[in-house]
Amino acid sequence: MPVSYRDIAADLRQQIGEGRYMPGDKLPMLTELQAQYGAGYQTVRSAIALLEQEGLVVAVRRRGTIVRERPEKRRITRSRQVFRDEIGYYFDPTAQPWAALEPPTLRWGIVPVDLAALMGLPTGAEVFVRDRVMGDPESRKPKQLATSYLPADLARGTRLAEADTGPGGIYDRLEEMGHRPLRWSEGVSARMPSPEEAEALNLPADVGVPLLRVVRITTSPNGEVVELNDTRMSAEEFEIGYSIRRHTSARLADDDGDGDDDH
């Protein structure tokens, strides 16, 4: 069966994600990609166009297709809470009723380049990956994609690497392994979905709907990163909400004698 442009894009996307092509690196020429994948010019060009649309690569005149440099993110901390019910820890009351719509996909892989530093791992480090599609168990409608990355040396040979991690899931297992009490921090960003992500979330094919991305880092009390969770959902369907608390510096206007309650 002839290779499709989506297959070529998926392979190149994986190589970029694993750091085989780093920011600033040049991808092979179109003729080289044609020979590598046994595909026609238009098929290869469509694959590159898809990666350009996703913001992974950029065409530079007289240089070719370059892996795009990405600015360093600045994390803005927001106050949130962690909850617990009879199943285990959860972070969003809206998502509490959701469940995995299918068994998790488990694999050993390479940590994505954009997540390696957050996990304190070198580029190319091995991790254990748990992919889940979460959604309404009654309608079977997918709501979010959740991928957990665990350091390989931490997960290997433990229940963390099994499909059924038992009551309380991986967080209870991590705390039983001596990483208690767990602590969490997270950042929120957005990006365009891959074709596979758009299909899994039933996003419209003819409209460019971005993903809302929440990256949550789980640490032990000594600061060791024991898990990173990368959750993606439709930015058309969800937004991040939080309450705003008054800091001690935000005094009422009449507290310092410079104003009144009507201002």
Tab-separated table of C-alpha atoms in Angstrom:
chain	number	residue	atom	x	y	z
A	1	MET	CA	0.000	0.000	0.000
A	2	PRO	CA	1.447	3.409	-0.944
A	3	VAL	CA	2.541	5.533	1.997
A	4	SER	CA	0.247	8.487	2.707
A	5	TYR	CA	1.242	12.064	3.499
A	6	ARG	CA	-0.161	11.582	7.005
A	7	ASP	CA	2.109	8.573	7.544
A	8	ILE	CA	5.148	10.581	6.451
A	9	ALA	CA	4.128	13.542	8.635
A	10	ALA	CA	3.594	11.229	11.615
A	11	ASP	CA	7.059	9.714	11.228
A	12	LEU	CA	8.767	13.088	10.871
A	13	ARG	CA	6.724	14.477	13.772
A	14	GLN	CA	7.903	11.613	15.964
A	15	GLN	CA	11.528	12.174	14.977
A	16	ILE	CA	11.210	15.879	15.810
A	17	GLY	CA	9.504	15.063	19.097
A	18	GLU	CA	12.253	12.615	20.062
A	19	GLY	CA	15.017	15.089	19.220
A	20	ARG	CA	16.421	13.362	16.138
A	21	TYR	CA	15.814	16.695	14.452
A	22	MET	CA	16.448	19.543	16.865
A	23	PRO	CA	15.310	23.177	16.533
A	24	GLY	CA	17.332	24.772	13.750
A	25	ASP	CA	18.072	21.447	12.037
A	26	LYS	CA	17.284	21.067	8.363
A	27	LEU	CA	15.017	18.239	7.210
A	28	PRO	CA	16.092	16.182	4.201
A	29	MET	CA	15.310	17.680	0.799
A	30	LEU	CA	11.988	16.743	-0.797
A	31	THR	CA	13.760	14.519	-3.318
A	32	GLU	CA	15.539	12.722	-0.462
A	33	LEU	CA	12.236	12.236	1.377
A	34	GLN	CA	10.682	10.889	-1.815
A	35	ALA	CA	13.394	8.254	-2.029
A	36	GLN	CA	13.267	7.516	1.704
A	37	TYR	CA	9.517	6.903	1.806
A	38	GLY	CA	8.984	5.732	-1.759
A	39	ALA	CA	6.422	8.470	-2.278
A	40	GLY	CA	5.614	11.009	-4.946
A	41	TYR	CA	6.525	14.683	-4.822
A	42	GLN	CA	3.017	15.884	-3.965
A	43	THR	CA	2.653	13.333	-1.161
A	44	VAL	CA	5.888	14.473	0.450
A	45	ARG	CA	5.043	18.142	-0.072
A	46	SER	CA	1.645	17.630	1.596
A	47	ALA	CA	3.347	15.994	4.594
A	48	ILE	CA	5.691	18.975	5.000
A	49	ALA	CA	2.759	21.384	4.576
A	50	LEU	CA	0.964	19.600	7.419
A	51	LEU	CA	3.973	19.996	9.718
A	52	GLU	CA	4.174	23.674	8.738
A	53	GLN	CA	0.497	24.083	9.642
A	54	GLU	CA	1.173	22.533	13.052
A	55	GLY	CA	4.020	24.982	13.627
A	56	LEU	CA	6.725	22.308	13.835
A	57	VAL	CA	8.744	23.374	10.790
A	58	VAL	CA	9.179	26.465	8.664
A	59	ALA	CA	10.298	26.902	5.061
A	60	VAL	CA	13.372	29.157	4.845
A	61	ARG	CA	14.350	30.478	1.444
A	62	ARG	CA	17.588	28.972	0.100
A	63	ARG	CA	17.912	26.784	3.200
A	64	GLY	CA	15.003	24.376	2.967
A	65	THR	CA	12.642	23.080	5.659
A	66	ILE	CA	13.908	23.912	9.148
A	67	VAL	CA	12.679	22.615	12.503
A	68	ARG	CA	11.140	25.662	14.105
A	69	GLU	CA	12.764	27.351	17.083
A	70	ARG	CA	10.275	27.771	19.913
A	71	PRO	CA	10.450	30.537	22.511
A	72	GLU	CA	11.055	29.554	26.104
A	73	LYS	CA	7.784	29.534	27.995
A	74	ARG	CA	7.240	31.585	31.125
A	75	ARG	CA	5.019	29.862	33.639
A	76	ILE	CA	2.335	31.967	35.329
A	77	THR	CA	1.241	30.274	38.541
A	78	ARG	CA	-2.456	30.003	39.299
A	79	SER	CA	-3.886	28.665	42.545
A	80	ARG	CA	-5.804	25.423	42.076
A	81	GLN	CA	-6.735	22.415	44.181
A	82	VAL	CA	-6.452	18.649	44.139
A	83	PHE	CA	-9.462	16.566	45.197
A	84	ARG	CA	-10.010	12.933	46.110
A	85	ASP	CA	-12.967	10.576	45.862
A	86	GLU	CA	-13.395	6.812	46.217
A	87	ILE	CA	-11.471	6.260	42.959
A	88	GLY	CA	-8.455	8.432	43.767
A	89	TYR	CA	-7.017	11.902	43.182
A	90	TYR	CA	-8.566	14.202	40.582
A	91	PHE	CA	-7.974	17.830	39.636
A	92	ASP	CA	-11.108	19.160	37.967
A	93	PRO	CA	-14.667	18.727	39.300
A	94	THR	CA	-15.934	19.004	35.712
A	95	ALA	CA	-13.887	15.961	34.709
A	96	GLN	CA	-14.661	13.878	37.799
A	97	PRO	CA	-17.419	11.817	36.098
A	98	TRP	CA	-15.257	11.063	33.057
A	99	ALA	CA	-13.659	7.667	32.596
A	100	ALA	CA	-11.253	5.971	30.220
A	101	LEU	CA	-13.221	5.045	27.096
A	102	GLU	CA	-10.814	2.252	26.209
A	103	PRO	CA	-7.884	0.448	27.846
A	104	PRO	CA	-4.756	2.607	28.094
A	105	THR	CA	-2.092	2.331	25.430
A	106	LEU	CA	1.203	1.450	27.111
A	107	ARG	CA	4.677	1.781	25.618
A	108	TRP	CA	8.323	2.464	26.309
A	109	GLY	CA	9.526	5.470	24.366
A	110	ILE	CA	11.703	8.583	24.216
A	111	VAL	CA	10.716	11.654	26.221
A	112	PRO	CA	9.500	14.473	23.913
A	113	VAL	CA	12.079	17.224	23.589
A	114	ASP	CA	9.740	19.929	24.894
A	115	LEU	CA	9.041	17.897	28.060
A	116	ALA	CA	12.512	16.574	28.866
A	117	ALA	CA	13.675	19.673	30.755
A	118	LEU	CA	10.432	19.809	32.737
A	119	MET	CA	11.067	16.234	33.875
A	120	GLY	CA	14.740	16.887	34.598
A	121	LEU	CA	15.731	14.316	31.983
A	122	PRO	CA	18.295	14.562	29.178
A	123	THR	CA	17.195	14.595	25.555
A	124	GLY	CA	16.728	11.018	24.349
A	125	ALA	CA	15.987	9.612	27.826
A	126	GLU	CA	13.710	6.593	28.011
A	127	VAL	CA	10.277	6.950	29.631
A	128	PHE	CA	7.219	4.793	30.163
A	129	VAL	CA	4.142	6.241	28.465
A	130	ARG	CA	0.480	5.738	29.349
A	131	ASP	CA	-1.986	7.128	26.763
A	132	ARG	CA	-5.674	7.420	27.658
A	133	VAL	CA	-8.793	8.739	25.961
A	134	MET	CA	-11.126	10.151	28.616
A	135	GLY	CA	-14.782	11.004	28.175
A	136	ASP	CA	-18.399	10.607	29.158
A	137	PRO	CA	-18.973	6.909	29.908
A	138	GLU	CA	-22.639	7.148	28.881
A	139	SER	CA	-22.421	9.012	25.567
A	140	ARG	CA	-18.921	7.602	24.841
A	141	LYS	CA	-17.953	11.048	23.603
A	142	PRO	CA	-14.220	11.733	24.008
A	143	LYS	CA	-13.411	14.855	26.020
A	144	GLN	CA	-9.669	14.805	26.504
A	145	LEU	CA	-6.468	12.950	25.724
A	146	ALA	CA	-4.245	12.312	28.734
A	147	THR	CA	-0.681	11.065	28.404
A	148	SER	CA	1.464	10.243	31.427
A	149	TYR	CA	5.250	10.080	31.151
A	150	LEU	CA	7.153	8.283	33.934
A	151	PRO	CA	10.940	7.940	34.229
A	152	ALA	CA	11.880	4.486	32.929
A	153	ASP	CA	13.973	3.518	35.953
A	154	LEU	CA	11.059	4.398	38.233
A	155	ALA	CA	8.366	2.463	36.318
A	156	ARG	CA	10.261	-0.611	35.162
A	157	GLY	CA	9.266	-3.780	37.012
A	158	THR	CA	6.493	-2.072	38.993
A	159	ARG	CA	2.729	-1.901	38.763
A	160	LEU	CA	3.118	1.544	37.222
A	161	ALA	CA	3.903	-0.238	33.950
A	162	GLU	CA	0.820	-2.480	34.055
A	163	ALA	CA	-2.514	-1.766	32.365
A	164	ASP	CA	-4.356	-2.089	35.689
A	165	THR	CA	-2.472	-0.076	38.282
A	166	GLY	CA	-4.989	-0.897	41.007
A	167	PRO	CA	-7.150	1.231	43.327
A	168	GLY	CA	-6.103	4.882	43.304
A	169	GLY	CA	-4.105	4.505	40.089
A	170	ILE	CA	-0.521	5.572	39.575
A	171	TYR	CA	-0.619	8.314	42.200
A	172	ASP	CA	-1.474	5.908	45.007
A	173	ARG	CA	1.220	3.526	43.748
A	174	LEU	CA	3.784	6.346	43.700
A	175	GLU	CA	2.938	7.326	47.257
A	176	GLU	CA	3.159	3.675	48.343
A	177	MET	CA	6.630	3.598	46.752
A	178	GLY	CA	7.785	6.300	49.170
A	179	HIS	CA	7.076	9.494	47.202
A	180	ARG	CA	4.475	10.843	49.610
A	181	PRO	CA	2.976	13.312	49.871
A	182	LEU	CA	2.935	14.027	46.158
A	183	ARG	CA	2.970	17.636	44.992
A	184	TRP	CA	1.728	19.103	41.724
A	185	SER	CA	2.252	22.146	39.531
A	186	GLU	CA	0.946	22.829	36.045
A	187	GLY	CA	1.054	25.128	33.064
A	188	VAL	CA	-1.522	25.889	30.383
A	189	SER	CA	-0.764	26.514	26.711
A	190	ALA	CA	-2.280	25.839	23.299
A	191	ARG	CA	-1.236	24.313	19.980
A	192	MET	CA	-2.770	22.864	16.843
A	193	PRO	CA	-3.639	19.147	16.979
A	194	SER	CA	-2.012	16.421	14.955
A	195	PRO	CA	-4.393	14.577	12.596
A	196	GLU	CA	-4.434	11.653	15.032
A	197	GLU	CA	-5.370	13.906	17.959
A	198	ALA	CA	-8.094	15.638	15.922
A	199	GLU	CA	-9.542	12.264	14.952
A	200	ALA	CA	-9.427	10.918	18.522
A	201	LEU	CA	-11.287	13.995	19.846
A	202	ASN	CA	-13.738	14.135	16.920
A	203	LEU	CA	-12.637	17.664	16.012
A	204	PRO	CA	-14.084	19.064	12.760
A	205	ALA	CA	-11.828	18.260	9.830
A	206	ASP	CA	-12.603	21.442	7.892
A	207	VAL	CA	-12.044	23.919	10.754
A	208	GLY	CA	-8.749	24.588	12.519
A	209	VAL	CA	-9.657	24.020	16.181
A	210	PRO	CA	-6.629	24.371	18.509
A	211	LEU	CA	-5.938	22.182	21.494
A	212	LEU	CA	-5.979	23.478	25.045
A	213	ARG	CA	-2.947	21.860	26.671
A	214	VAL	CA	-2.461	21.392	30.419
A	215	VAL	CA	0.925	20.000	31.454
A	216	ARG	CA	0.951	18.858	35.083
A	217	ILE	CA	4.161	17.897	36.870
A	218	THR	CA	4.077	15.484	39.807
A	219	THR	CA	6.975	15.661	42.263
A	220	SER	CA	7.992	13.911	45.446
A	221	PRO	CA	8.799	15.990	48.561
A	222	ASN	CA	12.494	16.099	47.578
A	223	GLY	CA	11.608	17.716	44.236
A	224	GLU	CA	12.121	14.619	42.060
A	225	VAL	CA	9.745	14.542	39.062
A	226	VAL	CA	7.963	11.183	39.195
A	227	GLU	CA	5.358	11.806	36.479
A	228	LEU	CA	4.375	14.361	33.869
A	229	ASN	CA	0.807	14.436	32.581
A	230	ASP	CA	0.091	16.053	29.212
A	231	THR	CA	-3.664	16.619	28.812
A	232	ARG	CA	-5.155	17.927	25.556
A	233	MET	CA	-8.735	18.979	24.884
A	234	SER	CA	-10.670	21.077	22.402
A	235	ALA	CA	-10.114	24.808	22.982
A	236	GLU	CA	-13.464	25.326	21.284
A	237	GLU	CA	-15.199	23.292	23.985
A	238	PHE	CA	-13.236	24.118	27.123
A	239	GLU	CA	-11.523	27.015	28.846
A	240	ILE	CA	-9.536	27.193	32.075
A	241	GLY	CA	-11.360	28.919	34.913
A	242	TYR	CA	-10.123	29.837	38.369
A	243	SER	CA	-11.011	32.138	41.228
A	244	ILE	CA	-8.973	35.276	41.910
A	245	ARG	CA	-8.015	35.887	45.530
A	246	ARG	CA	-7.131	39.275	46.946
A	247	HIS	CA	-3.443	39.565	47.844
A	248	THR	CA	-2.500	41.445	51.009
A	249	SER	CA	-1.070	44.218	48.811
A	250	ALA	CA	-4.487	44.761	47.186
A	251	ARG	CA	-5.864	46.949	49.973
A	252	LEU	CA	-9.261	48.541	49.743
A	253	ALA	CA	-9.028	52.111	48.496
A	254	ASP	CA	-9.996	53.675	51.820
A	255	ASP	CA	-7.542	51.564	53.845
A	256	ASP	CA	-4.677	53.945	53.098
A	257	GLY	CA	-6.759	57.124	53.125
A	258	ASP	CA	-6.299	57.781	49.426
A	259	GLY	CA	-9.740	56.860	48.167
A	260	ASP	CA	-13.244	55.829	48.968
A	261	ASP	CA	-15.504	52.839	48.395
A	262	ASP	CA	-17.151	54.410	45.361
A	263	HIS	CA	-13.966	54.547	43.235
